[in-house]
XYZ file of C-alpha atoms in Angstrom:
322
model
C 18.872 -6.409 54.714
C 16.160 -3.849 55.605
C 18.829 -1.229 56.293
C 20.477 -1.961 52.948
C 17.181 -1.645 51.057
C 16.345 1.623 52.849
C 19.805 3.008 52.054
C 19.436 2.082 48.383
C 16.020 3.736 48.222
C 17.383 6.945 49.757
C 20.208 6.993 47.200
C 17.634 6.925 44.407
C 16.412 10.457 45.186
C 19.656 12.410 44.520
C 20.513 10.014 41.695
C 17.276 10.747 39.836
C 17.754 14.478 40.422
C 21.189 14.370 38.781
C 19.873 12.241 35.897
C 16.957 14.609 35.321
C 19.231 17.655 35.300
C 21.715 16.113 32.873
C 18.958 14.796 30.598
C 17.177 18.158 30.529
C 20.335 20.094 29.706
C 21.544 17.577 27.081
C 18.207 17.801 25.261
C 18.634 21.577 25.145
C 22.104 21.356 23.571
C 20.753 20.867 20.064
C 19.768 24.163 18.406
C 16.156 25.254 18.201
C 13.032 23.973 19.901
C 9.670 22.409 19.109
C 8.272 25.604 17.567
C 10.998 25.982 14.903
C 9.036 23.931 12.368
C 6.027 26.171 12.910
C 8.140 29.289 12.398
C 8.943 28.070 8.886
C 5.238 27.933 8.007
C 4.146 31.298 6.548
C 0.488 30.552 7.387
C 1.188 30.659 11.139
C 1.342 34.140 12.582
C 4.228 35.358 14.698
C 1.814 36.302 17.483
C 0.519 32.718 17.710
C 4.035 31.333 17.927
C 4.970 33.818 20.646
C 1.800 32.909 22.560
C 2.609 29.179 22.337
C 6.215 29.844 23.328
C 4.980 31.604 26.456
C 2.462 28.838 27.222
C 5.169 26.167 26.954
C 7.695 28.243 28.905
C 10.210 28.102 26.039
C 10.891 31.829 26.282
C 12.557 31.331 29.682
C 16.156 30.356 30.388
C 17.200 26.709 30.660
C 17.558 26.794 34.453
C 14.144 28.443 34.851
C 12.575 25.830 32.554
C 14.210 22.983 34.449
C 13.137 24.090 37.916
C 9.619 24.830 36.646
C 9.441 21.293 35.218
C 10.949 19.823 38.402
C 8.438 21.622 40.611
C 5.540 20.312 38.540
C 6.966 16.791 38.512
C 7.343 16.697 42.299
C 3.647 17.529 42.491
C 2.783 14.617 40.192
C 2.298 16.762 37.084
C 4.627 15.723 34.249
C 3.540 18.619 32.092
C 1.727 18.847 28.779
C 2.916 17.383 25.507
C 3.757 20.013 22.891
C 2.612 17.780 20.035
C -0.596 16.309 21.445
C -1.609 19.206 23.740
C -2.759 16.766 26.427
C -1.111 15.804 29.748
C 1.967 13.596 29.399
C 0.572 11.101 31.933
C -2.461 10.574 29.715
C -0.337 9.833 26.628
C 2.006 7.461 28.460
C -0.892 5.759 30.217
C -2.566 5.010 26.889
C 0.485 3.058 25.668
C 2.052 1.798 28.884
C 0.096 -1.473 28.953
C 0.955 -2.169 25.295
C 4.684 -1.796 25.932
C 4.542 -3.748 29.184
C 2.921 -6.852 27.695
C 5.286 -6.791 24.705
C 8.405 -6.404 26.869
C 7.269 -9.055 29.371
C 6.373 -11.547 26.667
C 9.713 -10.993 24.896
C 11.611 -11.381 28.181
C 9.774 -14.588 29.118
C 10.270 -15.907 25.580
C 14.004 -15.217 25.713
C 14.698 -16.660 29.183
C 12.472 -19.731 28.912
C 14.104 -20.763 25.649
C 17.702 -19.640 26.276
C 18.388 -21.142 29.721
C 17.511 -24.807 28.912
C 19.362 -24.609 25.590
C 22.424 -23.117 27.295
C 22.481 -25.866 29.928
C 22.136 -28.547 27.260
C 24.884 -26.988 25.115
C 27.255 -26.766 28.074
C 26.679 -30.389 29.102
C 26.898 -31.652 25.492
C 29.734 -29.474 24.294
C 30.658 -29.578 20.596
C 28.028 -32.115 19.555
C 25.793 -31.468 16.549
C 23.026 -29.667 18.453
C 25.496 -27.516 20.387
C 27.100 -26.395 17.126
C 23.669 -25.736 15.612
C 22.574 -23.683 18.618
C 25.829 -21.711 18.481
C 25.324 -20.892 14.794
C 21.733 -19.784 15.435
C 22.883 -17.659 18.383
C 25.508 -15.889 16.291
C 22.920 -15.265 13.567
C 20.528 -13.858 16.170
C 23.222 -11.545 17.503
C 24.233 -10.391 14.021
C 20.851 -9.597 12.466
C 19.292 -6.256 13.497
C 15.808 -6.554 14.970
C 14.144 -4.383 12.317
C 15.640 -6.494 9.494
C 14.555 -9.720 11.185
C 11.072 -8.221 11.577
C 10.905 -7.388 7.861
C 12.140 -10.880 6.973
C 9.601 -12.523 9.265
C 6.752 -10.418 7.877
C 7.818 -11.318 4.326
C 7.754 -15.030 5.150
C 4.317 -14.713 6.774
C 2.873 -13.006 3.682
C 4.776 -15.165 1.170
C 3.660 -18.493 2.628
C 0.220 -17.367 3.855
C 0.979 -18.083 7.504
C -2.173 -17.232 9.511
C -0.583 -14.576 11.708
C -1.268 -10.821 11.873
C 1.476 -8.712 10.338
C 0.695 -5.329 11.896
C -1.003 -3.636 14.805
C -2.179 -4.837 18.190
C -5.810 -5.696 17.437
C -8.020 -6.680 14.518
C -10.559 -4.397 12.856
C -13.457 -6.187 14.577
C -11.776 -6.214 17.985
C -14.384 -3.980 19.647
C -17.180 -6.339 18.611
C -15.542 -9.460 20.066
C -16.245 -11.117 23.409
C -13.676 -10.526 26.201
C -12.172 -13.975 25.599
C -11.906 -13.349 21.852
C -10.329 -9.950 22.481
C -7.598 -11.504 24.657
C -6.902 -14.161 22.028
C -6.834 -11.477 19.338
C -4.188 -9.472 21.232
C -2.147 -12.639 21.853
C -2.181 -13.471 18.124
C -0.941 -9.981 17.274
C 1.699 -10.323 20.001
C 3.393 -13.357 18.429
C 5.414 -11.615 15.713
C 6.807 -8.676 17.778
C 7.574 -11.068 20.652
C 9.628 -13.341 18.396
C 11.415 -10.359 16.853
C 12.177 -8.640 20.156
C 12.995 -11.852 22.023
C 15.317 -13.386 19.416
C 18.304 -11.137 20.149
C 17.783 -11.558 23.896
C 17.612 -15.321 23.492
C 20.921 -15.382 21.628
C 22.663 -13.163 24.191
C 21.394 -15.071 27.227
C 22.172 -18.432 25.654
C 25.796 -17.561 24.885
C 26.372 -15.966 28.300
C 24.766 -18.834 30.221
C 26.627 -21.464 28.198
C 29.948 -19.802 28.990
C 29.108 -19.552 32.695
C 28.036 -23.198 32.840
C 31.255 -24.332 31.159
C 33.343 -22.407 33.696
C 31.438 -23.908 36.617
C 31.341 -27.474 35.255
C 35.138 -27.506 35.041
C 35.482 -26.411 38.694
C 37.001 -28.638 41.364
C 33.868 -28.838 43.505
C 31.865 -30.172 40.546
C 34.435 -32.930 40.027
C 34.254 -33.664 43.758
C 30.447 -33.901 43.607
C 30.686 -36.355 40.739
C 33.357 -38.363 42.564
C 30.968 -38.731 45.507
C 28.545 -40.515 43.228
C 25.873 -37.836 42.957
C 23.476 -38.097 40.042
C 24.474 -36.013 37.028
C 21.128 -34.189 37.118
C 21.776 -33.231 40.767
C 25.290 -32.047 39.979
C 24.113 -29.890 37.078
C 20.807 -28.538 38.393
C 21.635 -28.096 42.068
C 25.348 -27.301 42.166
C 26.452 -26.044 38.753
C 23.330 -24.105 37.778
C 22.989 -22.138 41.030
C 26.562 -20.875 40.778
C 26.407 -20.179 37.053
C 23.178 -18.191 37.291
C 24.623 -15.327 39.396
C 25.878 -13.191 36.461
C 22.611 -13.882 34.652
C 20.647 -12.464 37.585
C 22.525 -9.194 37.126
C 21.633 -9.268 33.419
C 18.012 -9.931 34.353
C 17.990 -6.834 36.563
C 19.327 -4.704 33.712
C 16.659 -6.065 31.378
C 13.944 -4.968 33.792
C 14.833 -1.371 32.945
C 13.563 -1.923 29.392
C 10.081 -3.024 30.482
C 8.640 0.449 29.904
C 11.148 1.647 27.328
C 9.865 -0.308 24.368
C 11.719 -1.008 21.148
C 11.146 1.778 18.656
C 12.270 0.068 15.428
C 10.441 -3.172 16.209
C 7.280 -1.229 17.045
C 7.518 0.787 13.828
C 7.988 -2.260 11.584
C 5.332 -4.389 13.282
C 2.921 -1.511 13.870
C 2.792 -2.122 17.615
C 1.448 0.986 19.450
C 4.046 1.147 22.223
C 6.150 3.725 24.034
C 9.352 3.150 22.052
C 8.121 4.770 18.852
C 6.355 7.474 20.872
C 9.527 8.436 22.746
C 11.647 8.382 19.601
C 9.221 10.803 17.965
C 9.212 12.983 21.090
C 13.017 13.259 21.124
C 13.217 13.990 17.390
C 10.541 16.689 17.579
C 11.937 18.078 20.866
C 8.654 17.470 22.689
C 10.523 18.230 25.890
C 8.154 17.140 28.651
C 7.112 13.912 26.923
C 10.731 12.956 26.242
C 11.749 13.765 29.826
C 8.963 11.567 31.182
C 10.246 8.631 29.121
C 13.857 9.197 30.186
C 12.976 9.420 33.869
C 10.776 6.343 33.691
C 13.618 4.357 32.122
C 16.091 5.636 34.727
C 13.787 4.706 37.595
C 13.292 1.199 36.188
C 17.062 0.796 35.826
C 17.596 1.643 39.496
C 14.761 -0.663 40.576
C 16.073 -3.443 38.336
C 19.538 -3.220 39.873
C 18.056 -3.362 43.374
C 15.951 -6.419 42.492
C 19.015 -8.107 40.973
C 21.042 -7.499 44.148
C 18.265 -8.963 46.305
C 17.920 -12.010 44.047
C 21.672 -12.570 44.227
C 21.482 -12.634 48.018
C 18.609 -15.132 47.868
C 20.399 -17.396 45.399
C 23.911 -17.229 46.890
C 24.197 -17.515 50.713
C 27.762 -16.177 50.519
C 26.391 -12.729 49.630
C 25.420 -10.541 52.573
C 24.315 -6.893 52.583
C 24.787 -4.764 55.677
């Protein structure tokens, strides 16, 4: 197992290099750069634009820009944001915690709700609740997150539900006690968590229900029941452990989104996360900020896949890594 983990870690290095190169070149395919909007402003002198172009390194060729960025990154310097004129690490650091707590809360919300419902639906197939859960799951899969967010905010305002509709903190947050500040953030977290977790809940529930149905109809499950084992033991110990394997892989893929955020959900709910920040960076061609977000997402995807593989080996003794 240690050899396998070491080999996977060593593979990450060339993989991230290839991803960084492709991402950098793809971002350069669209015409123009960050300074094009400034060139259209007659109040900004040509000398200032040329000076900024030299400061940002945009007057160099693509290969020169890439290797300059790569050299800085290997030294722990992700560069300076064109828009904010501050180090990229400082901008990401200011919003990283916000995105992390939102993504974690949405993931916990989705898995804690979806797995029990899926098990119940599979063991009570086609009854009233199973049909109801299926309808709700299809609705959750069909409605875009931003539309669901708008609908939820409308209901909160229309029926005077005591929940915040925007932002991460209240106006008086800085004057609260530490305990009140935590509760204030948790209250603001409710709406974006429900919005972001609803689609995940629907997806996980449908996938887990299908896996449970396949396993429940297997021969070894019928044999376990024929031996007189309790139904709870058959479902929880035998069926669930075999049905959960594909879900572990899905869990590993979801880990990659921990630091990615959800741009549309953040925009609608006013949550100050990385998703909206990275979307703005890509649209404005803020090269170094966008590259930092892409590389962070790629690294989390690789780590998530590794964690999923390790969890599969823990859950299923038939799986061995050499």
